[in-house]
Short mmCIF file of N, CA, C and O in Angstrom, two decimals:
data_model
loop_
_atom_site.label_atom_id
_atom_site.label_comp_id
_atom_site.label_asym_id
_atom_site.label_seq_id
_atom_site.Cartn_x
_atom_site.Cartn_y
_atom_site.Cartn_z
N PRO I 1 -4.14 34.12 17.39
CA PRO I 1 -3.28 35.39 17.28
C PRO I 1 -4.17 36.43 16.79
O PRO I 1 -3.94 37.46 17.08
N HIS I 2 -5.34 36.14 16.44
CA HIS I 2 -6.15 37.36 15.93
C HIS I 2 -6.55 38.50 17.12
O HIS I 2 -6.54 39.66 16.91
N ARG I 3 -6.82 37.87 18.22
CA ARG I 3 -6.95 38.94 19.51
C ARG I 3 -5.83 39.71 19.58
O ARG I 3 -5.81 40.88 20.01
N ILE I 4 -4.63 39.08 19.71
CA ILE I 4 -3.40 39.75 19.86
C ILE I 4 -3.15 40.82 18.74
O ILE I 4 -2.80 41.99 18.96
N TRP I 5 -3.34 40.33 17.51
CA TRP I 5 -3.17 41.41 16.41
C TRP I 5 -4.13 42.56 16.46
O TRP I 5 -3.80 43.68 15.84
N LEU I 6 -5.26 42.33 17.32
CA LEU I 6 -6.31 43.68 17.20
C LEU I 6 -5.58 44.83 18.04
O LEU I 6 -5.96 45.76 17.85
N ALA I 7 -4.45 44.40 18.70
CA ALA I 7 -3.85 45.67 19.51
C ALA I 7 -3.13 46.50 18.41
O ALA I 7 -2.93 47.67 18.80
N ASN I 8 -2.95 46.07 17.10
CA ASN I 8 -2.55 46.93 16.04
C ASN I 8 -3.54 46.74 14.91
O ASN I 8 -3.19 46.07 13.91
N PRO I 9 -4.66 47.45 14.90
CA PRO I 9 -5.68 47.18 13.89
C PRO I 9 -5.29 47.37 12.51
O PRO I 9 -5.69 46.79 11.62
N THR I 10 -4.57 48.27 12.37
CA THR I 10 -3.91 48.66 10.99
C THR I 10 -3.12 47.51 10.44
O THR I 10 -3.46 47.04 9.30
N LEU I 11 -2.28 46.95 11.13
CA LEU I 11 -1.39 45.77 10.78
C LEU I 11 -2.45 44.52 10.71
O LEU I 11 -2.34 43.83 9.75
N SER I 12 -3.38 44.53 11.50
CA SER I 12 -4.31 43.43 11.42
C SER I 12 -5.03 43.23 10.13
O SER I 12 -5.29 42.16 9.69
N LYS I 13 -5.33 44.41 9.61
CA LYS I 13 -6.09 44.33 8.34
C LYS I 13 -5.09 44.06 7.18
O LYS I 13 -5.80 43.48 6.17
N THR I 14 -3.90 43.77 7.34
CA THR I 14 -3.13 43.31 6.25
C THR I 14 -2.85 41.79 6.56
O THR I 14 -2.53 41.17 5.51
N ILE I 15 -2.79 41.59 7.78
CA ILE I 15 -2.51 39.99 7.99
C ILE I 15 -3.69 39.17 7.89
O ILE I 15 -3.60 37.83 7.14
N VAL I 16 -4.89 39.46 8.27
CA VAL I 16 -6.03 38.67 8.25
C VAL I 16 -6.46 38.04 6.67
O VAL I 16 -6.89 36.97 6.72
N PRO I 17 -6.37 38.90 5.78
CA PRO I 17 -6.68 38.43 4.49
C PRO I 17 -5.85 37.27 4.01
O PRO I 17 -6.19 36.52 3.06
N THR I 18 -4.58 37.32 4.31
CA THR I 18 -3.80 36.15 4.08
C THR I 18 -4.26 34.92 4.58
O THR I 18 -4.28 33.64 3.87
N GLY I 19 -4.66 34.81 5.85
CA GLY I 19 -5.18 33.87 6.57
C GLY I 19 -6.69 33.35 5.77
O GLY I 19 -6.74 32.06 5.58
N TYR I 20 -7.38 34.22 5.34
CA TYR I 20 -8.43 34.09 4.58
C TYR I 20 -8.08 33.37 3.28
O TYR I 20 -8.90 32.37 2.81
N TYR I 21 -7.14 33.75 2.78
CA TYR I 21 -6.86 33.12 1.48
C TYR I 21 -6.50 31.67 1.47
O TYR I 21 -6.84 30.81 0.60
N PHE I 22 -5.75 31.24 2.68
CA PHE I 22 -5.43 29.82 2.75
C PHE I 22 -6.84 29.22 3.20
O PHE I 22 -6.67 27.89 3.10
N GLN I 23 -7.59 29.69 3.66
CA GLN I 23 -8.91 29.06 4.10
C GLN I 23 -9.78 28.65 2.80
O GLN I 23 -10.62 27.69 2.79
N LYS I 24 -9.69 29.76 2.00
CA LYS I 24 -10.77 29.71 1.04
C LYS I 24 -10.38 29.69 -0.42
O LYS I 24 -11.16 29.16 -1.51
N GLU I 25 -9.29 30.09 -0.90
CA GLU I 25 -8.74 30.29 -2.18
C GLU I 25 -7.44 29.71 -2.67
O GLU I 25 -7.07 29.56 -3.66
N SER I 26 -6.76 28.97 -1.56
CA SER I 26 -5.35 28.52 -1.90
C SER I 26 -5.30 27.36 -3.09
O SER I 26 -6.39 26.71 -3.26
N THR I 27 -4.18 27.25 -3.72
CA THR I 27 -4.03 26.28 -4.71
C THR I 27 -3.85 24.86 -4.07
O THR I 27 -3.99 23.92 -4.62
N LEU I 28 -3.79 24.93 -2.74
CA LEU I 28 -3.32 23.71 -1.92
C LEU I 28 -4.68 23.34 -1.29
O LEU I 28 -5.52 24.08 -1.04
N THR I 29 -4.57 21.68 -1.28
CA THR I 29 -5.77 21.30 -0.50
C THR I 29 -5.65 21.36 0.89
O THR I 29 -4.70 21.85 1.53
N LYS I 30 -6.92 21.21 1.55
CA LYS I 30 -6.95 21.33 3.15
C LYS I 30 -5.84 20.53 3.76
O LYS I 30 -5.01 20.87 4.50
N THR I 31 -5.54 19.08 3.11
CA THR I 31 -4.67 18.34 3.84
C THR I 31 -3.36 18.71 3.66
O THR I 31 -2.30 18.91 4.39
N GLU I 32 -2.95 19.16 2.40
CA GLU I 32 -1.74 19.89 2.04
C GLU I 32 -1.30 21.14 2.89
O GLU I 32 -0.31 21.18 3.35
N ILE I 33 -2.56 21.91 3.09
CA ILE I 33 -2.28 23.05 3.86
C ILE I 33 -1.86 22.51 5.39
O ILE I 33 -0.97 23.14 6.15
N GLU I 34 -2.48 21.58 5.87
CA GLU I 34 -2.23 21.21 7.21
C GLU I 34 -0.89 20.42 7.37
O GLU I 34 -0.19 20.49 8.47
N ILE I 35 -0.42 19.81 6.30
CA ILE I 35 0.93 19.21 6.21
C ILE I 35 2.00 20.22 6.61
O ILE I 35 2.77 20.32 7.28
N ALA I 36 1.86 21.31 5.70
CA ALA I 36 2.95 22.46 5.76
C ALA I 36 2.80 23.22 7.17
O ALA I 36 3.77 23.26 7.66
N THR I 37 1.39 23.53 7.51
CA THR I 37 1.34 24.13 8.77
C THR I 37 1.88 23.27 9.88
O THR I 37 2.31 24.09 10.83
N ASN I 38 1.62 22.20 9.88
CA ASN I 38 2.08 21.30 11.07
C ASN I 38 3.58 21.08 11.28
O ASN I 38 4.26 21.05 12.09
N VAL I 39 4.23 21.01 9.95
CA VAL I 39 5.71 21.16 9.77
C VAL I 39 6.16 22.45 10.51
O VAL I 39 7.19 22.23 11.45
N ILE I 40 5.73 23.46 10.18
CA ILE I 40 6.37 24.66 10.88
C ILE I 40 5.87 24.90 12.15
O ILE I 40 6.69 25.57 13.00
N ASN I 41 4.55 24.58 12.45
CA ASN I 41 4.26 24.77 13.87
C ASN I 41 5.07 23.84 14.85
O ASN I 41 5.54 24.32 15.92
N GLY I 42 5.38 22.69 14.22
CA GLY I 42 6.35 21.82 15.14
C GLY I 42 7.84 22.18 15.11
O GLY I 42 8.29 22.27 16.18
N GLN I 43 8.18 23.02 14.27
CA GLN I 43 9.51 23.40 14.12
C GLN I 43 9.56 24.60 15.32
O GLN I 43 10.58 24.88 16.02
N TRP I 44 8.53 25.50 15.39
CA TRP I 44 8.40 26.62 16.48
C TRP I 44 8.14 26.20 17.63
O TRP I 44 8.31 27.00 18.65
N ARG I 45 7.38 24.95 17.85
CA ARG I 45 6.88 24.59 19.04
C ARG I 45 6.19 25.43 20.01
O ARG I 45 6.11 25.86 21.10
N SER I 46 5.17 25.96 19.00
CA SER I 46 4.40 27.18 19.63
C SER I 46 3.15 26.18 20.18
O SER I 46 2.41 25.35 19.52
N SER I 47 2.91 26.21 21.49
CA SER I 47 1.97 25.38 22.22
C SER I 47 0.51 25.36 21.61
O SER I 47 -0.25 24.32 21.25
N TYR I 48 0.03 26.67 21.68
CA TYR I 48 -1.29 26.95 21.05
C TYR I 48 -1.42 26.55 19.55
O TYR I 48 -2.44 25.61 19.19
N ALA I 49 -0.32 26.92 18.78
CA ALA I 49 -0.57 26.39 17.20
C ALA I 49 -0.55 24.99 17.01
O ALA I 49 -1.23 24.31 16.28
N ASN I 50 0.34 24.35 17.94
CA ASN I 50 0.43 22.85 17.68
C ASN I 50 -0.98 22.22 18.05
O ASN I 50 -1.49 21.42 17.53
N TYR I 51 -1.38 22.73 19.31
CA TYR I 51 -2.74 22.13 19.85
C TYR I 51 -3.77 22.43 18.78
O TYR I 51 -4.46 21.29 18.41
N GLU I 52 -4.01 23.51 18.49
CA GLU I 52 -5.15 23.81 17.37
C GLU I 52 -4.99 23.09 16.04
O GLU I 52 -5.98 22.68 15.46
N HIS I 53 -3.82 22.85 15.52
CA HIS I 53 -3.79 22.35 14.23
C HIS I 53 -3.56 20.83 14.27
O HIS I 53 -4.00 20.13 13.52
N GLU I 54 -3.31 20.36 15.44
CA GLU I 54 -3.38 18.79 15.68
C GLU I 54 -4.71 18.32 15.76
O GLU I 54 -5.55 17.50 14.95
N LYS I 55 -5.60 19.36 16.46
CA LYS I 55 -7.03 19.21 16.66
C LYS I 55 -7.70 19.36 15.17
O LYS I 55 -8.60 18.57 14.87
N ILE I 56 -7.49 20.14 14.42
CA ILE I 56 -7.98 20.47 13.21
C ILE I 56 -7.63 19.18 12.33
O ILE I 56 -8.52 18.85 11.71
N GLY I 57 -6.49 18.75 12.38
CA GLY I 57 -6.12 17.65 11.42
C GLY I 57 -6.83 16.28 11.84
O GLY I 57 -7.54 15.51 11.12
N GLU I 58 -7.07 16.15 13.27
CA GLU I 58 -7.97 15.00 13.59
C GLU I 58 -9.41 15.04 13.41
O GLU I 58 -9.84 14.40 12.92
N GLU I 59 -9.85 16.38 13.79
CA GLU I 59 -11.44 16.49 13.71
C GLU I 59 -11.71 16.37 12.19
O GLU I 59 -12.86 15.99 11.93
N GLN I 60 -10.99 16.92 11.34
CA GLN I 60 -11.45 17.10 9.97
C GLN I 60 -11.05 16.22 9.02
O GLN I 60 -11.36 16.13 8.06
N GLY I 61 -10.23 15.03 9.80
CA GLY I 61 -9.82 14.05 9.05
C GLY I 61 -8.63 14.20 8.05
O GLY I 61 -8.56 13.48 7.18
N HIS I 62 -8.14 15.16 8.09
CA HIS I 62 -7.08 15.63 7.01
C HIS I 62 -5.75 14.76 7.10
O HIS I 62 -5.28 14.39 6.11
N LEU I 63 -5.41 14.40 8.41
CA LEU I 63 -4.34 13.80 8.43
C LEU I 63 -4.37 12.52 9.67
O LEU I 63 -5.09 12.69 10.71
N GLN I 64 -3.84 11.45 9.33
CA GLN I 64 -3.92 10.37 10.46
C GLN I 64 -3.08 10.55 11.70
O GLN I 64 -2.04 11.34 11.45
N ASP I 65 -3.29 10.11 12.61
CA ASP I 65 -2.74 10.45 14.12
C ASP I 65 -1.13 10.40 13.87
O ASP I 65 -0.41 11.03 14.20
N VAL I 66 -0.81 9.09 13.46
CA VAL I 66 0.61 8.74 13.24
C VAL I 66 1.44 9.88 12.48
O VAL I 66 2.37 10.35 12.86
N ARG I 67 0.74 10.18 11.48
CA ARG I 67 1.51 11.42 10.52
C ARG I 67 1.53 12.67 11.31
O ARG I 67 2.44 13.43 11.34
N LEU I 68 0.29 13.04 11.87
CA LEU I 68 0.28 14.36 12.66
C LEU I 68 1.18 14.42 13.77
O LEU I 68 2.02 15.41 13.77
N GLU I 69 1.47 13.46 14.49
CA GLU I 69 2.42 13.20 15.50
C GLU I 69 3.71 13.40 14.90
O GLU I 69 4.68 14.22 15.39
N ALA I 70 4.11 12.83 13.83
CA ALA I 70 5.56 12.79 13.20
C ALA I 70 5.86 14.28 12.63
O ALA I 70 6.70 14.78 12.86
N LEU I 71 4.72 14.98 12.22
CA LEU I 71 4.81 16.23 11.51
C LEU I 71 5.30 17.34 12.54
O LEU I 71 6.24 17.93 12.77
N VAL I 72 4.51 17.22 13.71
CA VAL I 72 4.84 18.05 14.99
C VAL I 72 5.91 17.82 15.71
O VAL I 72 6.62 18.75 16.13
N GLU I 73 6.45 16.55 15.74
CA GLU I 73 7.63 16.05 16.38
C GLU I 73 8.75 16.31 15.63
O GLU I 73 10.07 16.18 16.06
N GLY I 74 8.72 16.49 14.26
CA GLY I 74 9.74 16.53 13.47
C GLY I 74 10.26 15.19 13.01
O GLY I 74 11.66 15.23 12.50
N ARG I 75 9.82 14.19 13.14
CA ARG I 75 10.02 12.86 12.81
C ARG I 75 9.63 12.76 11.23
O ARG I 75 8.70 13.28 10.93
N PRO I 76 10.41 11.84 10.47
CA PRO I 76 10.03 11.50 9.07
C PRO I 76 8.75 10.82 9.09
O PRO I 76 8.24 10.04 10.10
N THR I 77 7.91 11.07 7.89
CA THR I 77 6.90 10.37 7.64
C THR I 77 6.80 10.25 6.24
O THR I 77 7.57 10.91 5.52
N SER I 78 5.66 9.90 5.54
CA SER I 78 5.44 10.00 4.07
C SER I 78 4.01 9.78 3.91
O SER I 78 3.25 9.37 4.68
N PHE I 79 3.81 10.05 2.72
CA PHE I 79 2.34 10.16 2.20
C PHE I 79 2.38 9.54 0.94
O PHE I 79 3.31 9.53 -0.03
N ASP I 80 1.22 8.57 0.56
CA ASP I 80 0.93 7.99 -0.68
C ASP I 80 0.60 8.90 -1.74
O ASP I 80 1.10 8.73 -2.91
N ASP I 81 0.14 9.95 -1.44
CA ASP I 81 -0.40 10.91 -2.55
C ASP I 81 0.87 11.94 -2.91
O ASP I 81 1.46 12.42 -2.18
N PRO I 82 1.33 11.83 -4.27
CA PRO I 82 2.54 12.63 -4.71
C PRO I 82 2.40 13.90 -4.33
O PRO I 82 3.54 14.59 -3.71
N ARG I 83 1.34 14.72 -4.37
CA ARG I 83 1.17 16.14 -4.17
C ARG I 83 1.72 16.26 -2.51
O ARG I 83 2.35 17.10 -2.18
N GLN I 84 1.01 15.43 -1.78
CA GLN I 84 1.05 15.53 -0.30
C GLN I 84 2.48 15.41 0.04
O GLN I 84 3.11 16.01 0.85
N GLN I 85 3.08 14.30 -0.63
CA GLN I 85 4.50 14.06 -0.44
C GLN I 85 5.55 15.11 -0.73
O GLN I 85 6.43 15.34 0.06
N VAL I 86 5.22 15.76 -1.95
CA VAL I 86 6.14 16.82 -2.28
C VAL I 86 5.89 18.07 -1.21
O VAL I 86 6.76 18.93 -1.08
N VAL I 87 4.60 18.40 -0.81
CA VAL I 87 4.61 19.57 0.11
C VAL I 87 5.25 19.17 1.36
O VAL I 87 5.90 20.06 1.95
N TYR I 88 5.14 17.80 1.76
CA TYR I 88 5.87 17.48 3.01
C TYR I 88 7.34 17.69 3.15
O TYR I 88 8.09 18.52 3.64
N GLU I 89 7.87 17.35 1.79
CA GLU I 89 9.31 17.35 1.66
C GLU I 89 9.61 18.86 1.38
O GLU I 89 10.70 19.12 2.02
N LEU I 90 9.02 19.55 0.59
CA LEU I 90 9.32 20.89 0.54
C LEU I 90 9.20 21.69 1.80
O LEU I 90 10.24 22.51 2.26
N ALA I 91 8.20 21.37 2.55
CA ALA I 91 8.14 22.26 3.88
C ALA I 91 9.28 21.66 4.96
O ALA I 91 9.80 22.66 5.55
N VAL I 92 9.43 20.50 5.00
CA VAL I 92 10.61 20.00 5.87
C VAL I 92 11.99 20.72 5.54
O VAL I 92 12.59 20.95 6.13
N THR I 93 12.17 20.65 4.02
CA THR I 93 13.57 21.21 3.78
C THR I 93 13.61 22.65 3.72
O THR I 93 14.67 23.13 4.23
N LEU I 94 12.47 23.30 3.79
CA LEU I 94 12.57 24.91 3.95
C LEU I 94 12.76 25.16 5.31
O LEU I 94 13.47 25.99 5.72
N ALA I 95 11.96 24.41 6.15
CA ALA I 95 11.86 24.51 7.80
C ALA I 95 13.53 24.23 8.22
O ALA I 95 13.99 24.66 9.28
N ASN I 96 14.14 23.14 7.74
CA ASN I 96 15.39 22.62 8.25
C ASN I 96 16.54 23.29 7.60
O ASN I 96 17.54 23.78 8.03
N GLN I 97 16.63 22.78 6.35
CA GLN I 97 17.89 23.23 5.54
C GLN I 97 17.80 24.68 4.88
O GLN I 97 18.80 25.33 4.54
N ARG I 98 16.66 24.99 4.65
CA ARG I 98 16.39 26.37 3.93
C ARG I 98 16.97 26.50 2.72
O ARG I 98 17.15 27.64 2.18
N VAL I 99 17.46 25.22 2.00
CA VAL I 99 18.09 25.43 0.60
C VAL I 99 17.15 24.14 -0.03
O VAL I 99 17.22 23.20 0.39
N VAL I 100 16.61 24.43 -1.25
CA VAL I 100 15.74 23.41 -1.81
C VAL I 100 16.44 22.85 -3.09
O VAL I 100 16.98 23.62 -3.83
N PRO I 101 16.83 21.53 -2.97
CA PRO I 101 17.70 20.89 -4.12
C PRO I 101 17.01 21.08 -5.33
O PRO I 101 15.69 21.09 -5.44
N GLY I 102 17.60 20.94 -6.43
CA GLY I 102 17.05 21.23 -7.75
C GLY I 102 15.93 19.99 -8.00
O GLY I 102 15.08 20.36 -8.71
N GLY I 103 16.30 19.02 -7.56
CA GLY I 103 15.30 17.86 -7.98
C GLY I 103 14.01 17.97 -7.18
O GLY I 103 13.08 17.74 -7.80
N LEU I 104 14.22 18.42 -6.03
CA LEU I 104 12.85 18.69 -5.24
C LEU I 104 12.13 19.76 -5.87
O LEU I 104 10.81 19.69 -5.93
N TYR I 105 12.79 20.90 -6.31
CA TYR I 105 12.14 22.09 -6.81
C TYR I 105 11.48 21.62 -8.09
O TYR I 105 10.24 21.75 -8.34
N ARG I 106 12.13 20.79 -8.98
CA ARG I 106 11.49 20.22 -10.30
C ARG I 106 10.28 19.44 -10.04
O ARG I 106 9.25 19.50 -10.82
N ARG I 107 10.36 18.53 -9.15
CA ARG I 107 9.14 17.71 -8.59
C ARG I 107 8.22 18.58 -8.27
O ARG I 107 6.79 18.28 -8.49
N ALA I 108 8.39 19.53 -7.14
CA ALA I 108 7.47 20.46 -6.81
C ALA I 108 6.82 21.22 -7.78
O ALA I 108 5.57 21.49 -7.90
N LYS I 109 7.45 21.65 -8.76
CA LYS I 109 7.05 22.52 -9.77
C LYS I 109 6.20 21.79 -10.73
O LYS I 109 5.04 22.17 -11.26
N LYS I 110 6.50 20.42 -10.94
CA LYS I 110 5.64 19.47 -11.83
C LYS I 110 4.42 19.41 -11.13
O LYS I 110 3.32 19.00 -11.78
N LEU I 111 4.29 19.07 -9.78
CA LEU I 111 3.14 18.59 -9.08
C LEU I 111 2.16 19.81 -8.65
O LEU I 111 1.06 19.80 -8.63
N LEU I 112 2.89 20.98 -8.17
CA LEU I 112 2.25 21.95 -7.67
C LEU I 112 2.16 23.19 -8.53
O LEU I 112 1.31 24.11 -8.37
N GLY I 113 2.95 23.37 -9.17
CA GLY I 113 3.31 24.57 -10.29
C GLY I 113 3.81 25.64 -9.45
O GLY I 113 4.11 25.41 -8.23
N ASP I 114 4.15 26.72 -10.14
CA ASP I 114 4.74 27.93 -9.34
C ASP I 114 3.86 28.52 -8.29
O ASP I 114 4.36 28.74 -7.10
N ALA I 115 2.48 28.60 -8.48
CA ALA I 115 1.68 29.03 -7.65
C ALA I 115 1.60 28.10 -6.48
O ALA I 115 1.56 28.68 -5.21
N GLY I 116 1.71 26.83 -6.52
CA GLY I 116 1.66 25.86 -5.44
C GLY I 116 2.86 26.13 -4.61
O GLY I 116 2.83 26.13 -3.30
N ILE I 117 3.99 26.15 -5.27
CA ILE I 117 5.35 26.47 -4.33
C ILE I 117 5.15 27.63 -3.50
O ILE I 117 5.56 27.79 -2.49
N VAL I 118 4.67 28.95 -4.29
CA VAL I 118 4.49 30.05 -3.55
C VAL I 118 3.58 29.78 -2.35
O VAL I 118 3.87 30.49 -1.26
N ASP I 119 2.47 29.25 -2.73
CA ASP I 119 1.65 28.99 -1.67
C ASP I 119 2.12 28.30 -0.30
O ASP I 119 1.92 28.48 0.76
N VAL I 120 3.04 27.27 -0.51
CA VAL I 120 3.84 26.63 0.46
C VAL I 120 4.66 27.43 1.17
O VAL I 120 4.60 27.67 2.44
N THR I 121 5.45 28.16 0.44
CA THR I 121 6.43 28.90 1.16
C THR I 121 5.80 30.35 1.91
O THR I 121 6.07 30.53 3.10
N VAL I 122 4.64 30.87 1.31
CA VAL I 122 3.98 31.96 2.10
C VAL I 122 3.28 31.39 3.34
O VAL I 122 3.18 32.03 4.25
N LEU I 123 2.56 30.24 3.19
CA LEU I 123 1.75 29.72 4.20
C LEU I 123 2.88 29.47 5.54
O LEU I 123 2.45 29.69 6.55
N MET I 124 4.06 28.81 5.08
CA MET I 124 4.96 28.64 6.06
C MET I 124 5.56 29.95 6.97
O MET I 124 5.55 29.95 7.98
N GLY I 125 5.60 30.97 5.97
CA GLY I 125 6.05 32.39 6.58
C GLY I 125 4.80 32.97 7.56
O GLY I 125 4.96 33.35 8.54
N TRP I 126 3.47 32.68 6.82
CA TRP I 126 2.45 33.12 7.76
C TRP I 126 2.35 32.52 8.88
O TRP I 126 2.21 33.11 10.13
N PHE I 127 2.66 31.08 9.06
CA PHE I 127 2.42 30.44 10.17
C PHE I 127 3.57 30.45 11.17
O PHE I 127 3.53 30.37 12.32
N THR I 128 4.94 31.00 10.64
CA THR I 128 5.92 31.48 11.51
C THR I 128 5.39 32.87 12.07
O THR I 128 5.52 32.91 13.41
N MET I 129 4.82 33.58 11.43
CA MET I 129 4.29 34.94 12.20
C MET I 129 3.26 34.58 13.29
O MET I 129 3.37 35.26 14.38
N VAL I 130 2.57 33.56 13.07
CA VAL I 130 1.47 33.15 13.99
C VAL I 130 2.22 32.62 15.15
O VAL I 130 1.81 33.02 16.26
N CYS I 131 2.98 31.76 14.98
CA CYS I 131 3.78 31.06 16.16
C CYS I 131 4.50 32.06 16.87
O CYS I 131 4.57 32.12 18.15
N LEU I 132 5.26 33.10 16.39
CA LEU I 132 6.11 34.12 17.09
C LEU I 132 5.09 34.77 17.71
O LEU I 132 5.39 35.25 19.02
N THR I 133 4.10 35.14 17.13
CA THR I 133 2.84 36.18 17.99
C THR I 133 2.57 35.47 19.09
O THR I 133 2.61 35.79 20.33
N LEU I 134 2.10 34.13 19.05
CA LEU I 134 1.52 33.32 20.29
C LEU I 134 2.74 33.20 21.14
O LEU I 134 2.36 33.24 22.55
N MET I 135 3.95 32.96 20.62
CA MET I 135 4.95 32.63 21.70
C MET I 135 5.37 33.95 22.45
O MET I 135 5.87 33.92 23.73
N ALA I 136 5.43 35.07 21.79
CA ALA I 136 5.66 36.45 22.40
C ALA I 136 4.80 36.73 23.33
O ALA I 136 5.20 37.24 24.55
N PHE I 137 3.54 36.37 23.51
CA PHE I 137 2.44 36.59 24.34
C PHE I 137 2.25 35.49 25.25
O PHE I 137 1.39 35.41 26.00
N ASP I 138 3.10 34.40 25.11
CA ASP I 138 2.95 33.18 26.18
C ASP I 138 1.53 32.55 26.18
O ASP I 138 1.18 32.36 27.03
N VAL I 139 1.17 32.29 24.91
CA VAL I 139 -0.23 31.73 24.76
C VAL I 139 -0.21 30.26 25.06
O VAL I 139 0.38 29.50 24.34
N PRO I 140 -0.88 29.80 26.05
CA PRO I 140 -1.03 28.29 26.38
C PRO I 140 -1.71 27.60 25.40
O PRO I 140 -2.82 28.16 24.84
N SER I 141 -1.66 26.39 25.50
CA SER I 141 -2.33 25.36 24.49
C SER I 141 -3.80 25.46 24.77
O SER I 141 -4.64 25.09 23.95
N ASN I 142 -4.25 25.55 26.04
CA ASN I 142 -5.61 25.74 26.36
C ASN I 142 -6.16 26.73 26.45
O ASN I 142 -7.32 27.17 26.86
N ALA I 143 -5.63 27.96 25.61
CA ALA I 143 -6.40 29.27 25.60
C ALA I 143 -7.67 29.35 24.79
O ALA I 143 -7.67 28.33 23.78
N THR I 144 -8.55 30.10 24.92
CA THR I 144 -9.72 30.10 24.16
C THR I 144 -9.48 30.96 22.90
O THR I 144 -9.06 32.02 23.00
N GLY I 145 -9.75 30.29 21.72
CA GLY I 145 -9.40 31.01 20.57
C GLY I 145 -10.76 31.67 20.07
O GLY I 145 -11.82 31.51 20.56
N LEU I 146 -10.59 32.25 18.85
CA LEU I 146 -11.84 32.99 18.19
C LEU I 146 -12.38 32.02 17.23
O LEU I 146 -11.73 31.17 16.74
N ASP I 147 -13.70 31.80 17.30
CA ASP I 147 -14.32 31.03 16.24
C ASP I 147 -14.02 31.57 14.82
O ASP I 147 -13.96 32.58 14.71
N GLN I 148 -13.78 30.58 14.19
CA GLN I 148 -13.35 30.82 12.59
C GLN I 148 -14.45 31.25 11.73
O GLN I 148 -15.52 30.73 11.75
#
């Protein structure tokens, strides 16, 4: 999406730092980031975003293939790590029902803290923006992206 966002350089200057935050400074681990990212990418069915983040999950070893497929397809899966599990449950709940039950909120707060909950929600919003941008410009899965 970076090439597309450059059509509006002023806006691009406000968008790119958020992406940088999630690459370098987030309270979430890389695996947790990929869990939430693949949930929301799968929800939007953006070809390029799904392709890129499936590749990242596989190449960097953040997620096993079976779990990756389930996240993108919207099928249930689970994680042994309690933090990863609560990120998954929070992301799926926000993407589907958009109402977080009290019990899930309390578990998320205990495991992630307020900052972690904010990170999950903003990350999902950020990737919604990414997916919608890619879909508006009909970017195919085989498009050439920018090097990170």
